[in-house]
PDB file of C-alpha atoms and ligand atoms in Angstrom:
ATOM      1  CA  MET A 153      99.323 -52.135 -33.920  1.00 45.00           C
ATOM      2  CA  GLN A 154      97.924 -48.629 -34.184  1.00 48.00           C
ATOM      3  CA  MET A 155      94.720 -49.906 -35.831  1.00 46.00           C
ATOM      4  CA  LYS A 156      94.149 -52.476 -33.134  1.00 47.00           C
ATOM      5  CA  PHE A 157      94.307 -49.811 -30.480  1.00 45.00           C
ATOM      6  CA  VAL A 158      91.802 -47.629 -32.325  1.00 43.00           C
ATOM      7  CA  THR A 159      89.365 -50.544 -32.763  1.00 41.00           C
ATOM      8  CA  ALA A 160      89.593 -51.477 -29.116  1.00 41.00           C
ATOM      9  CA  THR A 161      88.866 -47.878 -28.119  1.00 41.00           C
ATOM     10  CA  ILE A 162      85.770 -47.709 -30.338  1.00 41.00           C
ATOM     11  CA  VAL A 163      84.430 -51.027 -29.029  1.00 40.00           C
ATOM     12  CA  LEU A 164      84.934 -49.812 -25.485  1.00 40.00           C
ATOM     13  CA  ALA A 165      83.206 -46.519 -26.232  1.00 41.00           C
ATOM     14  CA  VAL A 166      80.179 -48.244 -27.800  1.00 40.00           C
ATOM     15  CA  PHE A 167      80.009 -50.697 -24.932  1.00 39.00           C
ATOM     16  CA  SER A 168      80.042 -48.031 -22.236  1.00 40.00           C
ATOM     17  CA  THR A 169      77.422 -45.963 -24.112  1.00 39.00           C
ATOM     18  CA  THR A 170      75.153 -49.023 -24.221  1.00 38.00           C
ATOM     19  CA  LEU A 171      75.695 -49.582 -20.520  1.00 39.00           C
ATOM     20  CA  MET A 172      74.820 -46.001 -19.724  1.00 41.00           C
ATOM     21  CA  ALA A 173      71.683 -46.096 -21.874  1.00 40.00           C
ATOM     22  CA  SER A 174      70.358 -49.294 -20.338  1.00 38.00           C
ATOM     23  CA  GLY A 175      71.173 -48.085 -16.846  1.00 37.00           C
ATOM     24  CA  THR A 176      69.024 -44.966 -17.019  1.00 39.00           C
ATOM     25  CA  HIS A 177      65.699 -46.378 -17.975  1.00 41.00           C
ATOM     26  CA  SER A 178      63.212 -43.591 -17.456  1.00 44.00           C
ATOM     27  CA  HIS A 179      65.606 -40.983 -18.730  1.00 47.00           C
ATOM     28  CA  SER A 180      64.630 -38.748 -21.617  1.00 47.00           C
ATOM     29  CA  HIS A 181      68.008 -39.286 -23.323  1.00 49.00           C
ATOM     30  CA  ASP A 182      66.823 -42.724 -24.373  1.00 46.00           C
ATOM     31  CA  GLU A 183      63.780 -41.504 -26.216  1.00 46.00           C
ATOM     32  CA  ALA A 184      64.421 -40.947 -29.866  1.00 54.00           C
ATOM     33  CA  LYS A 185      61.019 -39.280 -30.194  1.00 76.00           C
ATOM     34  CA  TYR A 186      59.802 -36.264 -28.305  1.00 87.00           C
ATOM     35  CA  SER A 187      56.212 -35.590 -27.373  1.00 90.00           C
ATOM     36  CA  VAL A 188      55.612 -32.006 -28.501  1.00 95.00           C
ATOM     37  CA  GLY A 189      57.795 -31.723 -31.580  1.00 96.00           C
ATOM     38  CA  GLU A 190      61.468 -32.075 -32.316  1.00 96.00           C
ATOM     39  CA  PRO A 191      64.727 -30.152 -32.013  1.00 96.00           C
ATOM     40  CA  GLY A 192      64.577 -27.122 -34.304  1.00 97.00           C
ATOM     41  CA  LYS A 193      66.811 -26.986 -37.344  1.00 94.00           C
ATOM     42  CA  GLY A 194      67.597 -24.065 -39.577  1.00 90.00           C
ATOM     43  CA  HIS A 195      66.143 -20.584 -39.379  1.00 96.00           C
ATOM     44  CA  PRO A 196      63.585 -20.111 -36.568  1.00 98.00           C
ATOM     45  CA  ASP A 197      60.173 -18.527 -37.154  1.00 98.00           C
ATOM     46  CA  ARG A 198      60.533 -16.612 -33.901  1.00 98.00           C
ATOM     47  CA  VAL A 199      63.264 -15.763 -31.419  1.00 98.00           C
ATOM     48  CA  ILE A 200      62.197 -15.405 -27.790  1.00 98.00           C
ATOM     49  CA  THR A 201      64.291 -14.433 -24.791  1.00 98.00           C
ATOM     50  CA  VAL A 202      63.511 -16.347 -21.609  1.00 98.00           C
ATOM     51  CA  SER A 203      64.564 -14.849 -18.305  1.00 98.00           C
ATOM     52  CA  MET A 204      64.576 -17.366 -15.441  1.00 98.00           C
ATOM     53  CA  ARG A 205      64.008 -15.693 -12.086  1.00 98.00           C
ATOM     54  CA  ASP A 206      64.196 -16.668  -8.423  1.00 98.00           C
ATOM     55  CA  THR A 207      60.564 -15.548  -8.139  1.00 98.00           C
ATOM     56  CA  MET A 208      59.958 -18.952  -9.833  1.00 98.00           C
ATOM     57  CA  ARG A 209      58.869 -17.462 -13.107  1.00 97.00           C
ATOM     58  CA  PHE A 210      59.852 -17.658 -16.739  1.00 98.00           C
ATOM     59  CA  VAL A 211      59.620 -14.206 -18.296  1.00 98.00           C
ATOM     60  CA  PHE A 212      59.265 -14.420 -22.083  1.00 98.00           C
ATOM     61  CA  ASP A 213      60.298 -11.445 -24.217  1.00 98.00           C
ATOM     62  CA  PRO A 214      58.511 -10.827 -26.452  1.00 98.00           C
ATOM     63  CA  ASP A 215      55.507 -12.586 -24.959  1.00 96.00           C
ATOM     64  CA  LEU A 216      55.295 -16.185 -26.134  1.00 96.00           C
ATOM     65  CA  GLY A 217      51.606 -15.856 -27.066  1.00 94.00           C
ATOM     66  CA  GLU A 218      50.317 -18.857 -28.984  1.00 93.00           C
ATOM     67  CA  LEU A 219      52.215 -21.841 -30.304  1.00 96.00           C
ATOM     68  CA  ARG A 220      51.420 -22.867 -33.860  1.00 95.00           C
ATOM     69  CA  HIS A 221      51.825 -26.367 -35.211  1.00 96.00           C
ATOM     70  CA  GLY A 222      55.014 -26.583 -37.271  1.00 96.00           C
ATOM     71  CA  GLU A 223      56.670 -23.394 -36.087  1.00 97.00           C
ATOM     72  CA  THR A 224      60.246 -23.301 -34.863  1.00 98.00           C
ATOM     73  CA  ILE A 225      61.130 -21.048 -31.961  1.00 98.00           C
ATOM     74  CA  GLU A 226      64.622 -20.247 -30.829  1.00 98.00           C
ATOM     75  CA  PHE A 227      64.729 -19.621 -27.088  1.00 98.00           C
ATOM     76  CA  ASN A 228      67.599 -17.592 -25.710  1.00 98.00           C
ATOM     77  CA  VAL A 229      67.438 -18.716 -22.112  1.00 98.00           C
ATOM     78  CA  ARG A 230      69.189 -16.789 -19.368  1.00 98.00           C
ATOM     79  CA  ASN A 231      69.333 -17.482 -15.640  1.00 98.00           C
ATOM     80  CA  ASP A 232      68.848 -14.060 -14.029  1.00 98.00           C
ATOM     81  CA  GLY A 233      68.591 -15.545 -10.535  1.00 98.00           C
ATOM     82  CA  GLN A 234      70.992 -16.494  -7.786  1.00 98.00           C
ATOM     83  CA  ILE A 235      70.201 -20.219  -7.854  1.00 97.00           C
ATOM     84  CA  GLN A 236      70.182 -22.909 -10.528  1.00 95.00           C
ATOM     85  CA  HIS A 237      67.182 -23.094 -12.858  1.00 96.00           C
ATOM     86  CA  GLU A 238      66.078 -25.248 -15.738  1.00 96.00           C
ATOM     87  CA  PHE A 239      64.097 -24.688 -18.913  1.00 97.00           C
ATOM     88  CA  SER A 240      62.553 -27.887 -20.199  1.00 97.00           C
ATOM     89  CA  ILE A 241      60.060 -28.437 -23.039  1.00 97.00           C
ATOM     90  CA  GLY A 242      57.744 -31.439 -22.970  1.00 96.00           C
ATOM     91  CA  ASN A 243      54.234 -32.634 -22.239  1.00 95.00           C
ATOM     92  CA  ALA A 244      52.802 -33.160 -18.758  1.00 95.00           C
ATOM     93  CA  GLU A 245      54.004 -36.777 -18.614  1.00 94.00           C
ATOM     94  CA  ASP A 246      57.555 -35.831 -19.633  1.00 92.00           C
ATOM     95  CA  GLN A 247      57.743 -33.199 -16.937  1.00 94.00           C
ATOM     96  CA  ALA A 248      56.293 -35.470 -14.247  1.00 93.00           C
ATOM     97  CA  ARG A 249      58.857 -38.137 -15.122  1.00 92.00           C
ATOM     98  CA  HIS A 250      61.646 -35.603 -15.234  1.00 91.00           C
ATOM     99  CA  ALA A 251      60.611 -34.165 -11.863  1.00 92.00           C
ATOM    100  CA  ILE A 252      60.876 -37.597 -10.217  1.00 91.00           C
ATOM    101  CA  MET A 253      64.362 -38.013 -11.626  1.00 89.00           C
ATOM    102  CA  MET A 254      65.358 -34.557 -10.407  1.00 89.00           C
ATOM    103  CA  GLN A 255      64.137 -35.434  -6.884  1.00 88.00           C
ATOM    104  CA  LYS A 256      66.606 -38.303  -6.922  1.00 89.00           C
ATOM    105  CA  MET A 257      69.439 -36.281  -8.450  1.00 84.00           C
ATOM    106  CA  PRO A 258      68.739 -32.639  -7.573  1.00 77.00           C
ATOM    107  CA  ASN A 259      72.131 -31.442  -8.745  1.00 76.00           C
ATOM    108  CA  MET A 260      71.865 -33.056 -12.138  1.00 76.00           C
ATOM    109  CA  LYS A 261      72.699 -30.633 -14.900  1.00 78.00           C
ATOM    110  CA  HIS A 262      71.121 -31.304 -18.282  1.00 73.00           C
ATOM    111  CA  ASN A 263      71.891 -30.088 -21.673  1.00 76.00           C
ATOM    112  CA  ASP A 264      69.504 -32.049 -23.849  1.00 87.00           C
ATOM    113  CA  PRO A 265      67.787 -30.915 -27.071  1.00 92.00           C
ATOM    114  CA  ASN A 266      64.656 -30.135 -25.022  1.00 95.00           C
ATOM    115  CA  THR A 267      66.207 -29.082 -21.711  1.00 95.00           C
ATOM    116  CA  VAL A 268      68.864 -26.694 -20.447  1.00 95.00           C
ATOM    117  CA  SER A 269      70.006 -26.323 -16.844  1.00 95.00           C
ATOM    118  CA  LEU A 270      71.716 -23.066 -16.066  1.00 96.00           C
ATOM    119  CA  LEU A 271      73.701 -21.767 -13.141  1.00 96.00           C
ATOM    120  CA  PRO A 272      73.241 -18.113 -12.114  1.00 97.00           C
ATOM    121  CA  GLY A 273      74.392 -15.841 -14.923  1.00 97.00           C
ATOM    122  CA  GLU A 274      74.604 -18.603 -17.510  1.00 97.00           C
ATOM    123  CA  SER A 275      72.716 -18.572 -20.790  1.00 97.00           C
ATOM    124  CA  ALA A 276      72.005 -21.032 -23.579  1.00 97.00           C
ATOM    125  CA  ARG A 277      70.142 -21.283 -26.860  1.00 96.00           C
ATOM    126  CA  LEU A 278      67.509 -23.906 -27.462  1.00 96.00           C
ATOM    127  CA  SER A 279      65.635 -24.267 -30.734  1.00 97.00           C
ATOM    128  CA  TRP A 280      62.416 -26.263 -30.872  1.00 98.00           C
ATOM    129  CA  LYS A 281      59.911 -27.122 -33.613  1.00 97.00           C
ATOM    130  CA  PHE A 282      56.438 -27.482 -32.045  1.00 97.00           C
ATOM    131  CA  MET A 283      54.233 -30.219 -33.415  1.00 95.00           C
ATOM    132  CA  GLY A 284      51.376 -32.470 -32.412  1.00 93.00           C
ATOM    133  CA  LYS A 285      48.335 -32.475 -30.173  1.00 90.00           C
ATOM    134  CA  ASP A 286      49.844 -32.553 -26.720  1.00 92.00           C
ATOM    135  CA  THR A 287      49.675 -29.520 -24.487  1.00 95.00           C
ATOM    136  CA  VAL A 288      53.169 -28.107 -24.036  1.00 97.00           C
ATOM    137  CA  VAL A 289      54.542 -27.728 -20.528  1.00 97.00           C
ATOM    138  CA  PHE A 290      57.588 -25.515 -20.120  1.00 98.00           C
ATOM    139  CA  ALA A 291      59.018 -26.417 -16.736  1.00 97.00           C
ATOM    140  CA  CYS A 292      61.812 -25.950 -14.265  1.00 97.00           C
ATOM    141  CA  ASN A 293      62.223 -29.278 -12.520  1.00 94.00           C
ATOM    142  CA  ILE A 294      64.664 -28.182  -9.840  1.00 94.00           C
ATOM    143  CA  PRO A 295      62.882 -29.672  -6.769  1.00 93.00           C
ATOM    144  CA  GLY A 296      60.182 -27.296  -5.517  1.00 94.00           C
ATOM    145  CA  HIS A 297      60.326 -24.872  -8.427  1.00 96.00           C
ATOM    146  CA  PHE A 298      57.581 -26.358 -10.620  1.00 96.00           C
ATOM    147  CA  GLU A 299      55.273 -26.540  -7.595  1.00 95.00           C
ATOM    148  CA  ALA A 300      56.065 -22.908  -6.840  1.00 97.00           C
ATOM    149  CA  GLY A 301      54.841 -21.947 -10.297  1.00 97.00           C
ATOM    150  CA  MET A 302      57.936 -22.219 -12.477  1.00 98.00           C
ATOM    151  CA  LYS A 303      56.007 -23.482 -15.489  1.00 97.00           C
ATOM    152  CA  HIS A 304      54.157 -22.256 -18.537  1.00 98.00           C
ATOM    153  CA  VAL A 305      51.405 -24.328 -20.164  1.00 97.00           C
ATOM    154  CA  LEU A 306      50.268 -23.807 -23.764  1.00 96.00           C
ATOM    155  CA  ALA A 307      48.327 -25.757 -26.375  1.00 94.00           C
ATOM    156  CA  ILE A 308      49.696 -26.049 -29.909  1.00 95.00           C
ATOM    157  CA  LYS A 309      47.319 -24.344 -32.330  1.00 93.00           C
ATOM    158  CA  GLY A 310      46.498 -26.333 -35.429  1.00 91.00           C
ATOM    159  CA  GLY A 311      47.903 -29.472 -33.932  1.00 70.00           C
ATOM    160  CA  SER A 312      45.521 -29.740 -31.021  1.00 50.00           C
ATOM    161  CA  SER A 313      41.895 -30.762 -30.877  1.00 49.00           C
ATOM    162  CA  GLU A 314      39.343 -28.048 -30.124  1.00 44.00           C
ATOM    163  CA  ASP A 315      38.402 -29.467 -26.760  1.00 38.00           C
ATOM    164  CA  MET A 316      41.960 -29.310 -25.473  1.00 40.00           C
ATOM    165  CA  ALA A 317      42.259 -26.636 -22.778  1.00 44.00           C
ATOM    166  CA  ALA A 318      45.120 -24.171 -22.949  1.00 42.00           C
ATOM    167  CA  ASN A 319      45.776 -24.380 -19.245  1.00 39.00           C
TER     168      ASN A 319
HETATM  169 CU1  LIG Q 227      63.831 -23.020 -11.232  1.00 52.53          CU
END
């Protein structure tokens, strides 16, 4: 009797997860692979504090400088503003897709391996291993913020081709 109940619960859980996944097609949750690396594991090569401000800027401390292929950076992200902000890591396509989704659901709050949404005063840690040839776009996709300059664009050194612009 007890076993039957447990089995039924698991089946239901799997079923509803499948439903959710198929229902959100363009959503980054579905993608097993990321464009500019993967979630960081273990000890980071660098630790950077990111202050998110209502002036629509990310302030990196120490300065982010260059990204090197294969390095893991732990970001300690803090919302120092009075409104919600987001810190998302991806390539230009990821951020464009994400922005469209955020237009539809402006109050959506993410906590994905590559994205954190924070209310005023909140903070979160995000560790990322940078890899590949794509130019990295750090973005806040709260509607209007990216357009107002809440982004930071960097090439990955060693993983990018020479002709790839840094900005
Ligand atoms: Cu923002």
